[in-house]
Tab-separated table of C-alpha atoms in Angstrom:
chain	number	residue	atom	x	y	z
J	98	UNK	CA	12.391	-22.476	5.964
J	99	UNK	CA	10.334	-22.430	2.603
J	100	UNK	CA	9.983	-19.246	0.886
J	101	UNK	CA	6.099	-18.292	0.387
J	102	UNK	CA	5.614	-17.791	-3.359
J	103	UNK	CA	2.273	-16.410	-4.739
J	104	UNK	CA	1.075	-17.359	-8.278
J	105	UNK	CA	-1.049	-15.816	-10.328
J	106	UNK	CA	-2.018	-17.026	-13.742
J	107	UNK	CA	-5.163	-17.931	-16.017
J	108	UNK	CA	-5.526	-21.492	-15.230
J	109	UNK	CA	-2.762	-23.315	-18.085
J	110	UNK	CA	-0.216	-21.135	-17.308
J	111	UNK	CA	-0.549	-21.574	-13.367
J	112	UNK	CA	-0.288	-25.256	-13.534
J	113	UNK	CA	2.843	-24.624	-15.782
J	114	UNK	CA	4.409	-22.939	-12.928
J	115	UNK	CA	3.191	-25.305	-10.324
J	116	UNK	CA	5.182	-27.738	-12.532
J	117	UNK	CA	8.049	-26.142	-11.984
J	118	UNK	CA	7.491	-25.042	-8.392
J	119	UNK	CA	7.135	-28.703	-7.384
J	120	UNK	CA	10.271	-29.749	-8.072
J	121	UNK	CA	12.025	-26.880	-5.943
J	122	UNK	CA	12.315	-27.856	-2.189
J	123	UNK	CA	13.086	-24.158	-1.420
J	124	UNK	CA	9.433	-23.394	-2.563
J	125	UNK	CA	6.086	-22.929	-1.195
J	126	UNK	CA	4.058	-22.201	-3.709
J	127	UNK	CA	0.439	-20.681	-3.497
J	128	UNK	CA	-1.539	-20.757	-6.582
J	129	UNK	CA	-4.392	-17.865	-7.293
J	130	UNK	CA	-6.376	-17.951	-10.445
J	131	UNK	CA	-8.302	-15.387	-11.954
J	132	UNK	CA	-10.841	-14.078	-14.170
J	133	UNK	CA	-10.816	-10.444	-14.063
J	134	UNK	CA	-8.342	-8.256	-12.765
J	135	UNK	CA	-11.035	-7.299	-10.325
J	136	UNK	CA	-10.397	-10.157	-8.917
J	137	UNK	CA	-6.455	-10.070	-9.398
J	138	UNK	CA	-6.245	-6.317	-7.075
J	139	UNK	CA	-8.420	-8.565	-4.340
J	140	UNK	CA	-5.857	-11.150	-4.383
J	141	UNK	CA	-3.016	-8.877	-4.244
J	142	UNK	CA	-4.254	-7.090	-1.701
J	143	UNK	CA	-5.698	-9.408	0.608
J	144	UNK	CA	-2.771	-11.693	0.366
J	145	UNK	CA	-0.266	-9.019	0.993
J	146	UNK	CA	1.435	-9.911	3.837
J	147	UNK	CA	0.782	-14.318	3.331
J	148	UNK	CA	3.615	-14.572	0.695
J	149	UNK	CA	7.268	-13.229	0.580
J	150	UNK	CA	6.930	-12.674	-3.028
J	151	UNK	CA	5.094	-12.838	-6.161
J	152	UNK	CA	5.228	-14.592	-10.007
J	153	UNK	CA	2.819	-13.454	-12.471
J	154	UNK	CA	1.953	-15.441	-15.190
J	155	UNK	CA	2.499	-12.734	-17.954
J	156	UNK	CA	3.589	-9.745	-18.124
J	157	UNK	CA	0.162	-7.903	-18.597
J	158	UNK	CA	-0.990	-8.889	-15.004
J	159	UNK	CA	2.344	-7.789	-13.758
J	160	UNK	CA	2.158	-4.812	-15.254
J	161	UNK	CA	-1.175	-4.183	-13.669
J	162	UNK	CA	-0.073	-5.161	-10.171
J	163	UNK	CA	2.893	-1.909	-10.512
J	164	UNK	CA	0.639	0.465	-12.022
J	165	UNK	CA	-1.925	0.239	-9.944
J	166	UNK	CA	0.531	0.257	-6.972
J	167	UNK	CA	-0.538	-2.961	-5.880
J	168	UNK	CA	3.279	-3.954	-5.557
J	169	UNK	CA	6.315	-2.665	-6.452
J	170	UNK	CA	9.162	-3.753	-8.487
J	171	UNK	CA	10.958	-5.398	-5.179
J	172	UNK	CA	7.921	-7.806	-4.386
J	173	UNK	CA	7.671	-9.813	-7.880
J	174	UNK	CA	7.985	-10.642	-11.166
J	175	UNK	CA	7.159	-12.329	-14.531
J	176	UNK	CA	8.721	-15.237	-16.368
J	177	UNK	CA	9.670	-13.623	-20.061
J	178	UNK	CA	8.197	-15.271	-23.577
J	179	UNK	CA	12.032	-15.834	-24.959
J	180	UNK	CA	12.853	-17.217	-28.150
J	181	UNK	CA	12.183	-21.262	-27.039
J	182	UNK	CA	8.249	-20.551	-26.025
J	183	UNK	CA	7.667	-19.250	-29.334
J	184	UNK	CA	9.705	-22.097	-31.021
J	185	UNK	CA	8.563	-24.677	-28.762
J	186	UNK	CA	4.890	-23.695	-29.978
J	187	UNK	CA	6.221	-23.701	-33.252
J	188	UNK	CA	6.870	-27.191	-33.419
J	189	UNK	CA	4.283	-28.371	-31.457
J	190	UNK	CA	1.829	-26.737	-34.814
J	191	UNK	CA	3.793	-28.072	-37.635
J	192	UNK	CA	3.950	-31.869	-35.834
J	193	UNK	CA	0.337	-31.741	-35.087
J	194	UNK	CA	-0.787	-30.103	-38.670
J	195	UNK	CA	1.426	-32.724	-40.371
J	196	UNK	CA	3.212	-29.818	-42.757
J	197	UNK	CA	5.239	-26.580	-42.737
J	198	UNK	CA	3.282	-23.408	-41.398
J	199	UNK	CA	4.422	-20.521	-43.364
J	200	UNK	CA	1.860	-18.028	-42.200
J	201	UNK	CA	1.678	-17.310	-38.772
J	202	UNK	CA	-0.222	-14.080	-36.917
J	203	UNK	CA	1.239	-13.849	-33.250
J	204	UNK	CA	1.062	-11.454	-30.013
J	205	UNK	CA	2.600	-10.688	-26.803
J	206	UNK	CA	6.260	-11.927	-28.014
J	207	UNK	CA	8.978	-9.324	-28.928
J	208	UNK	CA	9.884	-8.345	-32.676
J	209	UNK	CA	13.446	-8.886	-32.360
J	210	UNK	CA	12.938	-12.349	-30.518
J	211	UNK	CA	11.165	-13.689	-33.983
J	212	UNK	CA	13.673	-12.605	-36.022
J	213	UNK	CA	16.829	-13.319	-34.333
J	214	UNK	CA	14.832	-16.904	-33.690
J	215	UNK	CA	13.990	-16.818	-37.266
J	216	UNK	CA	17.301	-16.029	-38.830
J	217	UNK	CA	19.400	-18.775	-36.423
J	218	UNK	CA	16.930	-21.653	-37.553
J	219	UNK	CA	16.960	-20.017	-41.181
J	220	UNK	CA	13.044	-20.166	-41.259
J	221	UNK	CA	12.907	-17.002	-43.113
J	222	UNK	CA	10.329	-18.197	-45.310
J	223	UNK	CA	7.944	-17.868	-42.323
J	224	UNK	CA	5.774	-14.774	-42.197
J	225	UNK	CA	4.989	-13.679	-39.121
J	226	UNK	CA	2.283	-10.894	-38.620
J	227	UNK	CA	2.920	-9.113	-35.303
J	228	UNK	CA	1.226	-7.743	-32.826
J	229	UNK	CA	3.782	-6.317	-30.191
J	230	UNK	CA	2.916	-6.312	-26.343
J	231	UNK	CA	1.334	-3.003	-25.263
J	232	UNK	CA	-0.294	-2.314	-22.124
J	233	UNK	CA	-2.887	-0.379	-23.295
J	234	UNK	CA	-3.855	-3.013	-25.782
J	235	UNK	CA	-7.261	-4.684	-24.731
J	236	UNK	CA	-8.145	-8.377	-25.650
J	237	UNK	CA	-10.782	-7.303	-27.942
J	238	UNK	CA	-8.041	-5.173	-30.072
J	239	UNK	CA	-5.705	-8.169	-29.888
J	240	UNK	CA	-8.809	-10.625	-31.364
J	241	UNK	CA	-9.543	-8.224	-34.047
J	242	UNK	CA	-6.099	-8.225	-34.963
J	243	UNK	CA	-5.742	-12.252	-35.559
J	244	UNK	CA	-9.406	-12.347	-36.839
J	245	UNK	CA	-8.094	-9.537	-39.516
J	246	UNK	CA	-4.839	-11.437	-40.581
J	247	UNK	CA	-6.652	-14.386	-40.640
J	248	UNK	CA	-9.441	-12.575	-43.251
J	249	UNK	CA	-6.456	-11.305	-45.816
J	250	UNK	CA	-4.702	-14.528	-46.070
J	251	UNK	CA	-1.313	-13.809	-43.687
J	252	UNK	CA	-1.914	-16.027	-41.119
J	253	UNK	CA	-3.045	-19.727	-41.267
J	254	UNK	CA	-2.876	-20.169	-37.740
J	255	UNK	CA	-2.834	-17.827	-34.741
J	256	UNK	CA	-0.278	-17.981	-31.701
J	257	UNK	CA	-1.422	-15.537	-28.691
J	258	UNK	CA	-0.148	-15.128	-24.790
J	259	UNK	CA	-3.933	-14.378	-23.901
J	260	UNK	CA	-5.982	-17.560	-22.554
J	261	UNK	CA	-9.018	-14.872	-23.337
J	262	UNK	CA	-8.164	-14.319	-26.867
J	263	UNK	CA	-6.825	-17.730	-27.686
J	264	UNK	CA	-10.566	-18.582	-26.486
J	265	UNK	CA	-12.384	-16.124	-28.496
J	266	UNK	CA	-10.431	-17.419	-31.579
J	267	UNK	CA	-11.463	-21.082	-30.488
J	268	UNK	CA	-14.900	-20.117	-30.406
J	269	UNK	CA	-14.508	-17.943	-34.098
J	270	UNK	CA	-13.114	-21.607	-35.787
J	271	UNK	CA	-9.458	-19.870	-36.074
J	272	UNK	CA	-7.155	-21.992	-35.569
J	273	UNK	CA	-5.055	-21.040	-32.322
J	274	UNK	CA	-2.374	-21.839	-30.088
J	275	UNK	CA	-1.936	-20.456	-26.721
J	276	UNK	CA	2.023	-19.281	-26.356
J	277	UNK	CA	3.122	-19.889	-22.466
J	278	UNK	CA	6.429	-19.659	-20.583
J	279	UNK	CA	8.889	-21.975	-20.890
J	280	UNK	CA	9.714	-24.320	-17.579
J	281	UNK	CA	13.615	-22.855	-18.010
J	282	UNK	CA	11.859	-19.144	-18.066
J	283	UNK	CA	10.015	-20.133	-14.971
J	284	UNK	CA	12.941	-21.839	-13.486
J	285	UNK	CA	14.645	-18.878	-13.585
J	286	UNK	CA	12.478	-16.273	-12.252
J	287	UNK	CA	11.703	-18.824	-9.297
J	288	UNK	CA	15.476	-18.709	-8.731
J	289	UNK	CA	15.673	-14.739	-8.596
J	290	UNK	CA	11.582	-14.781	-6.412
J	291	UNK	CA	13.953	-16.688	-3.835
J	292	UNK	CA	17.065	-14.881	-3.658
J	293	UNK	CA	15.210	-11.857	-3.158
J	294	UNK	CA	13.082	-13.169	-0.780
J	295	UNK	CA	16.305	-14.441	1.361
J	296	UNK	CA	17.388	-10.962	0.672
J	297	UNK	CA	14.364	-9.080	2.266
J	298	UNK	CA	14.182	-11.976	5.055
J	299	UNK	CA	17.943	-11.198	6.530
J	300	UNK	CA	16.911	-7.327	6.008
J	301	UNK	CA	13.422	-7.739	7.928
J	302	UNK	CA	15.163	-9.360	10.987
J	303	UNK	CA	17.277	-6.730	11.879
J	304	UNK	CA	16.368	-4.991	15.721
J	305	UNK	CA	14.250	-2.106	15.729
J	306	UNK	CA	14.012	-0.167	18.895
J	307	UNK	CA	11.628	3.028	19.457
J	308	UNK	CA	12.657	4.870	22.258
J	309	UNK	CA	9.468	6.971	23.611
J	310	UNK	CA	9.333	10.438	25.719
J	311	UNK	CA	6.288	11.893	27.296
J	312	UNK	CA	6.869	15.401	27.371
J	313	UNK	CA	5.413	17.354	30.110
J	314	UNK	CA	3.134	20.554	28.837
J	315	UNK	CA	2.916	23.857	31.327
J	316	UNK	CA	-0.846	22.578	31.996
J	317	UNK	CA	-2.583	22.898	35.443
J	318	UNK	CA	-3.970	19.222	35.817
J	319	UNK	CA	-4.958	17.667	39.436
J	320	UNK	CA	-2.977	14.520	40.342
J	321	UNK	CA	-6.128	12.553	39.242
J	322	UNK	CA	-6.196	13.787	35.659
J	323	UNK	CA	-2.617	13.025	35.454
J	324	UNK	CA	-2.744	9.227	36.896
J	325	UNK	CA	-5.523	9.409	34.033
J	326	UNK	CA	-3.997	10.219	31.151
J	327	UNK	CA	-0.640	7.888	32.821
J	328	UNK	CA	-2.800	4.959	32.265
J	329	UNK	CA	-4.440	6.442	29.104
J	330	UNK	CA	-0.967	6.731	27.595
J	331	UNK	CA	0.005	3.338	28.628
J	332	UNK	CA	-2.646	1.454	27.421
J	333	UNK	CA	-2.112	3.233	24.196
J	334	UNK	CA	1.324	1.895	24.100
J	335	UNK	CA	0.572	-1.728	25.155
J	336	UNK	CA	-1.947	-1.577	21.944
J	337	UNK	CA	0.631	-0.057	19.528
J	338	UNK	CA	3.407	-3.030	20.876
J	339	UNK	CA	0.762	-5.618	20.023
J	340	UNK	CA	0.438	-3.963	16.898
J	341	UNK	CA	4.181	-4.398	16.331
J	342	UNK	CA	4.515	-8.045	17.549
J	343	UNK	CA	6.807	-6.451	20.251
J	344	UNK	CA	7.541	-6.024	23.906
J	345	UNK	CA	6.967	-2.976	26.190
J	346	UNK	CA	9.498	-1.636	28.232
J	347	UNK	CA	10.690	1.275	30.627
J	348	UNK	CA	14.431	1.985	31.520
J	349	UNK	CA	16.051	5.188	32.785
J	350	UNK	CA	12.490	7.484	32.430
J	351	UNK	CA	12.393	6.207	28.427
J	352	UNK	CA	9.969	3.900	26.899
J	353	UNK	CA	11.350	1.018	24.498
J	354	UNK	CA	8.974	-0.716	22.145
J	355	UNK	CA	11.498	-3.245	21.024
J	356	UNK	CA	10.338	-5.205	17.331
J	357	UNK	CA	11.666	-6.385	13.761
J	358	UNK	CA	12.770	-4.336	11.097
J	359	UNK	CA	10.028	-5.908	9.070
J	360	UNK	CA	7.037	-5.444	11.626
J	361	UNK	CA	8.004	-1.789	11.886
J	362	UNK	CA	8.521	-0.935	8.126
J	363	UNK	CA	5.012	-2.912	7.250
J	364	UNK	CA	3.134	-0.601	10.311
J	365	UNK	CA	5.371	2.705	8.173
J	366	UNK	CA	4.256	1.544	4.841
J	367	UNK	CA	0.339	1.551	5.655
J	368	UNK	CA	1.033	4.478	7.953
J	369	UNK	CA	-1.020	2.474	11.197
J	370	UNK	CA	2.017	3.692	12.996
J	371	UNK	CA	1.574	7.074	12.123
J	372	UNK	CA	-2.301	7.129	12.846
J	373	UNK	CA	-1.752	5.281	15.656
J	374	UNK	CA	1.064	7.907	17.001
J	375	UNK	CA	-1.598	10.891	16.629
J	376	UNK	CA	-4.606	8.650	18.273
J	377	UNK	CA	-2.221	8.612	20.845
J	378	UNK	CA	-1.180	12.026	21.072
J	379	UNK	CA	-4.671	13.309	20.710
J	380	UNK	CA	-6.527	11.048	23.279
J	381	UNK	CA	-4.037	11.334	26.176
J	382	UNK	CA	-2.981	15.210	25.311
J	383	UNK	CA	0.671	14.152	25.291
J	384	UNK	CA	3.687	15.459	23.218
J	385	UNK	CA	5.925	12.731	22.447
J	386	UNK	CA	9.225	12.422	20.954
J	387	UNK	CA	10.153	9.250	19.704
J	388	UNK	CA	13.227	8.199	18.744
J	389	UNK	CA	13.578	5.131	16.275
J	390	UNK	CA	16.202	3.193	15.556
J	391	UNK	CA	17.851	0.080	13.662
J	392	UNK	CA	20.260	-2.095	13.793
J	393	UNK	CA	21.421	-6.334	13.300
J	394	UNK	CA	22.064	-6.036	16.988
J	395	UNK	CA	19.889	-4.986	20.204
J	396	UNK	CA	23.110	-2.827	20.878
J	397	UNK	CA	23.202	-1.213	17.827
J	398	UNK	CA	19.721	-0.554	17.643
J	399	UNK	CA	18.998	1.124	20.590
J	400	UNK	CA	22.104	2.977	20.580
J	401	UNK	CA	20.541	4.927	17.245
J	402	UNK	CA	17.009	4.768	19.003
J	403	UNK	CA	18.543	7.148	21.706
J	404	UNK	CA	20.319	8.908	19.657
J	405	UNK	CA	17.293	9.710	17.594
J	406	UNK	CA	15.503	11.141	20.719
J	407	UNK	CA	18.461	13.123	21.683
J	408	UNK	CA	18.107	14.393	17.884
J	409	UNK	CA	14.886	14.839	18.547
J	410	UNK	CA	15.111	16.919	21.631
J	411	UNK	CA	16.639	19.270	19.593
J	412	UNK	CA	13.901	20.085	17.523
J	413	UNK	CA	10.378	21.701	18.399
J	414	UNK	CA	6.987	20.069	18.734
J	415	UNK	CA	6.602	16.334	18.465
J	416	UNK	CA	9.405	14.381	16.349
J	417	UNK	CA	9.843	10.623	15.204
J	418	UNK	CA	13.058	10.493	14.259
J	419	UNK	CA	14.763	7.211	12.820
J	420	UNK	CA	18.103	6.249	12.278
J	421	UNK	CA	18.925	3.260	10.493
J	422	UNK	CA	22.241	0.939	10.541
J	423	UNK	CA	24.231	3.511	8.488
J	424	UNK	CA	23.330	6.176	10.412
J	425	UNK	CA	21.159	7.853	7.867
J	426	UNK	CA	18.661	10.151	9.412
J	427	UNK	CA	14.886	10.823	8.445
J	428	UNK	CA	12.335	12.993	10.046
J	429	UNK	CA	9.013	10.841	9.729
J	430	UNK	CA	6.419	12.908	11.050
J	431	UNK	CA	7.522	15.541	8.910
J	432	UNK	CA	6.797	13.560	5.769
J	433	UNK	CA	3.476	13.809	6.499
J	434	UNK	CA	1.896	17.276	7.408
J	435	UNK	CA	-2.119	16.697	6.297
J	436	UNK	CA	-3.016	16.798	9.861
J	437	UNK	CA	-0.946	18.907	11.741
J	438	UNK	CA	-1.697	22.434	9.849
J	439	UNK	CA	-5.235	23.924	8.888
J	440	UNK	CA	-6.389	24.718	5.697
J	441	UNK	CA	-6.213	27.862	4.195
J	442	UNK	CA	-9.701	28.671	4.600
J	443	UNK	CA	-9.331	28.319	8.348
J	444	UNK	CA	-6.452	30.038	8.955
J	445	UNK	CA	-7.766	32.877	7.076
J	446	UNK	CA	-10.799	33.060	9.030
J	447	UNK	CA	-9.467	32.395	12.299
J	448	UNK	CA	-7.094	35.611	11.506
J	449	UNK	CA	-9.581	37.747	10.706
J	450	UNK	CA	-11.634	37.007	13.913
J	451	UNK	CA	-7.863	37.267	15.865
J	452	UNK	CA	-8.869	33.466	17.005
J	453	UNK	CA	-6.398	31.380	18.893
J	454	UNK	CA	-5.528	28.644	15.990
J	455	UNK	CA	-4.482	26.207	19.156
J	456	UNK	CA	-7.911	24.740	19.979
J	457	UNK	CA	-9.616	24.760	16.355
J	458	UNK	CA	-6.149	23.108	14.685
J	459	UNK	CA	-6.637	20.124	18.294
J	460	UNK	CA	-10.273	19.878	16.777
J	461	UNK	CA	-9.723	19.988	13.114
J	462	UNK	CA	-6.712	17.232	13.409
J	463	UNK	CA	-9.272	15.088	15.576
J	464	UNK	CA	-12.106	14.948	13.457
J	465	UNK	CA	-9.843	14.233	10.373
J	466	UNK	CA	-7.435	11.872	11.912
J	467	UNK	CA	-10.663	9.470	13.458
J	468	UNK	CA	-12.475	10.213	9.645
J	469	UNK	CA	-15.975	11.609	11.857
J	470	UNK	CA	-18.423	13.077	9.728
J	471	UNK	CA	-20.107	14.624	12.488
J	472	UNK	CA	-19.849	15.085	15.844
J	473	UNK	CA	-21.001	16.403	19.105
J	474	UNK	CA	-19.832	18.839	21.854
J	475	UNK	CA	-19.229	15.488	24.368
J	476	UNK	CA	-16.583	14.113	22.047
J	477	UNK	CA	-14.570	17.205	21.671
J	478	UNK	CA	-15.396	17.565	25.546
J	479	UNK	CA	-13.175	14.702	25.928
J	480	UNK	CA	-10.701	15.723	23.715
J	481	UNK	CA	-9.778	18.893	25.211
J	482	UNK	CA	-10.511	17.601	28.917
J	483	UNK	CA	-12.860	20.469	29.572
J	484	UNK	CA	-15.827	21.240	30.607
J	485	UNK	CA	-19.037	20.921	28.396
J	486	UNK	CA	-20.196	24.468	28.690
J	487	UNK	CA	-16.725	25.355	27.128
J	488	UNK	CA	-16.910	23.093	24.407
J	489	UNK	CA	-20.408	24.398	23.316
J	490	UNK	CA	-19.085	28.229	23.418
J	491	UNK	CA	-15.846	27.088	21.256
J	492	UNK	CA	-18.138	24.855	18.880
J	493	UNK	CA	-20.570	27.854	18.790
J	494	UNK	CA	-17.670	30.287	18.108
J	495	UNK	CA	-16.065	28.045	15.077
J	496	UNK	CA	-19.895	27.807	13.960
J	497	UNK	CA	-20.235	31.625	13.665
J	498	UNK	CA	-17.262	31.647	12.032
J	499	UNK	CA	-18.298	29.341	9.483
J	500	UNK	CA	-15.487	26.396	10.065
J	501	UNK	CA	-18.244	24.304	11.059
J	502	UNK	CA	-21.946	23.765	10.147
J	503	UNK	CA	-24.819	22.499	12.147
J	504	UNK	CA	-26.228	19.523	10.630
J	505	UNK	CA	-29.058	18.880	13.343
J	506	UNK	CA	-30.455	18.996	16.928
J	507	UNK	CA	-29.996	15.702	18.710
J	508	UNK	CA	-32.538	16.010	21.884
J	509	UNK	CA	-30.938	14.660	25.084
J	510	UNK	CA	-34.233	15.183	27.633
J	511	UNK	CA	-37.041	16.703	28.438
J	512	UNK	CA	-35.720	19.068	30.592
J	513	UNK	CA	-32.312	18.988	28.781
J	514	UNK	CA	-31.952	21.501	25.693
J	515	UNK	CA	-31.095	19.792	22.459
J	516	UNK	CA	-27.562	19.193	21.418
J	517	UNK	CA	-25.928	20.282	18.113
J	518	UNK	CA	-24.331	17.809	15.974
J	519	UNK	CA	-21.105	19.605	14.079
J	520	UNK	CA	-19.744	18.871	10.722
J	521	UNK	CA	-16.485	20.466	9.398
J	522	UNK	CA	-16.434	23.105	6.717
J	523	UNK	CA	-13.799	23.358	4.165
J	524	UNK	CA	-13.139	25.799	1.405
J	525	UNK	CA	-14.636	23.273	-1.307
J	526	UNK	CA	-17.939	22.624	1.098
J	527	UNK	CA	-18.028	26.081	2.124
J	528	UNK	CA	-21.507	27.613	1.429
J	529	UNK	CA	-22.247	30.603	-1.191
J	530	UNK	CA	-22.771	33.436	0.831
């Protein structure tokens, strides 16, 4: 099986790496140019999950990519300018001019690289005018610089890492040479994209089990609401396991959602599982602990998955415990607290008023959790299975209180009386009194 490597590049550089690329029978390789780095987060992002890893062209774009937590560290890298690009480029000037260059202006490339390449060739009659890599550098700072060195007299020719610049000189009659990666540079960055890729495939394989239990709350509910939220709950489930490229089961009173390492730690890492998990909890009423566990066996997996409930059974309220092949344990839901606790503004309030905070929190973790801007009395009807003359006194209460606002009247009838539609108030939207 090939590994899926994503390229991304100004157009010379790419096809330099698709060179390279073509001659590896380990590779796949998926080439994405670019113009902006608009256009390089859009890539990143909506090509995610289609490659195993990533090679960047430079090391600006790469830089990018991390800081702006596109990827991280693990996912890609950069084929560095070593000594050879710069001296490769250096010869390719002096055959094409015909004669010696002595002045040179150059970016991107490390100081130490020119002169330990300098000193071993004993070209120390070349000056070289520098301009070190810095993120923070723009193009246009980069230009100005060669256009500069070029205007005093240090540089006959220009040597830059940018395909922008080295086409803004072009334009400006400087003469300029684009510096690239050499094939053994890219050669050896493809050798480390697949190792780690092999790496993160034999991790992402490994059995992951989630052991579910439905705990039963001291709540007077007919048998019909219960077969209810039974199938609620289920079809909730079957929807998370299809979100997990998984399979459904029930042994022994537990639920098992049996998956991969990998499709469990990508649901984690966008939090879908975690969303999903309070949908669940929300819409059906239920308290759940779930137990999750890993292993390179179906054994070993769901022994930790159970013992990860029976942690869990320990503790109050729901839990998602996981436990992974070591045995190291991690409280998940606890990470993660934005929805499960009011803000201060409404748990001062509701204390002053001596106000049950068990309804408002159900309410307040609802309307954040689906993102609703506004909402009506039928939707929190359904939320709190009651009636709707309830839900309008408890709506009507929190609106006295000033936790939530009336936006408008929706009318429902002739005969009917018109229905408030609700919006939550914080402490930052909360109006001057």
């Amino acid at each position: 099986m090939k590994v899926k490597i994503g390229a991304i590049g100004a157009a010379d550089s790419l096809e330099k790496i698709k060179e390279v690329a073509a001659k590896d029978n380990r590779i796949e390789l998926i080439g994405f140019c670019y113009d902006n780095y608009g256009e390089l987060k859009n890539i990143l992002i909506e090509h995610k999950t289609k490659v195993d890893q990533w090679i960047f062209s430079g090391q600006y774009p790469y830089d990018y990519a991390i800081r702006h937590q596109l990827i991280d560290e693990n996912d890609g890298s950069f084929p560095p300018l070593h000594g050879i690009s710069f001296l490769g480029t250096f010869l390719r000037i002096v055959k094409e001019r015909g004669q010696f260059v002595s002045k040179i202006s150059l970016d991107t490339i490390d100081k130490k690289i020119v002169q330990q390449l300098l000193s071993e060739f004993s070209i120390d009659d070349c000056l070289i005018s520098l301009s070190p890599y810095e993120y923070t550098k723009s193009s246009d700072e980069i230009v100005d610089f060669h256009i500069e060195q070029h205007r005093l007299g240090n540089a006959e020719v220009a040597i830059t890492g940018y395909l922008s610049v080295y086409l803004e000189l072009t334009k400006r009659n400087i003469p300029c040479y684009r510096l690239v990666s050499s094939e053994l540079a890219i050669q050896k960055e493809l050798d480390l994209l697949v190792t780690r890729a092999h790496s993160q495939l034999n991790q992402n394989s490994k059995v992951t089990i989630i052991g579910i239990d439905v705990v039963e709350k001291n709540e007077q509910y007919s048998i019909y609401e219960k077969h209810k939220q039974s199938l609620e709950l289920e079809r909730e489930l079957l929807e998370l396991t299809e979100k997990l490229n998984g399979s459904l089961r029930k042994e022994s009173g537990r639920i098992y959602i049996y998956t991969t390492h990998g499709d469990f730690e990508l649901s984690l890492a966008d939090e879908s599982i975690l969303q999903t998990i309070r949908g669940i909890q929300l819409s059906t009423n239920a308290e759940m602990n779930i137990g999750v566990g890993t292993g390179y066996t179906v054994y070993e997996a769901k022994m930790n998955s159970n013992i990860a409930c029976d942690e869990g059974k320990q503790r109050a309220g729901s839990k998602m415990i996981y436990i992974d092949e070591n045995k190291n344990l991690l409280d998940i839901l606890s990470r993660e607290k934005s929805f499960d606790t009011l803000p201060r503004f409404w748990q001062e309030t509701l204390k002053k008023h001596k106000y049950s905070t068990t309804t408002p929190l159900k309410i307040y973790r609802y309307v954040k959790l689906k993102q609703i801007e506004q909402f009506g009395s039928d939707q929190i009807t359904n939320l709190l299975k009651n009636t709707d003359r309830n839900t309008r006194r408890i709506l009507n209460d929190l609106e006295k209180m000033g936790l939530l606002e009336s936006v408008y009247e929706e009318p429902i009838g002739k005969r009917g009386r018109p229905r408030k539609i609700y919006r939550i108030v914080t402490e930052m939207n909360k109006p001057i009194a």
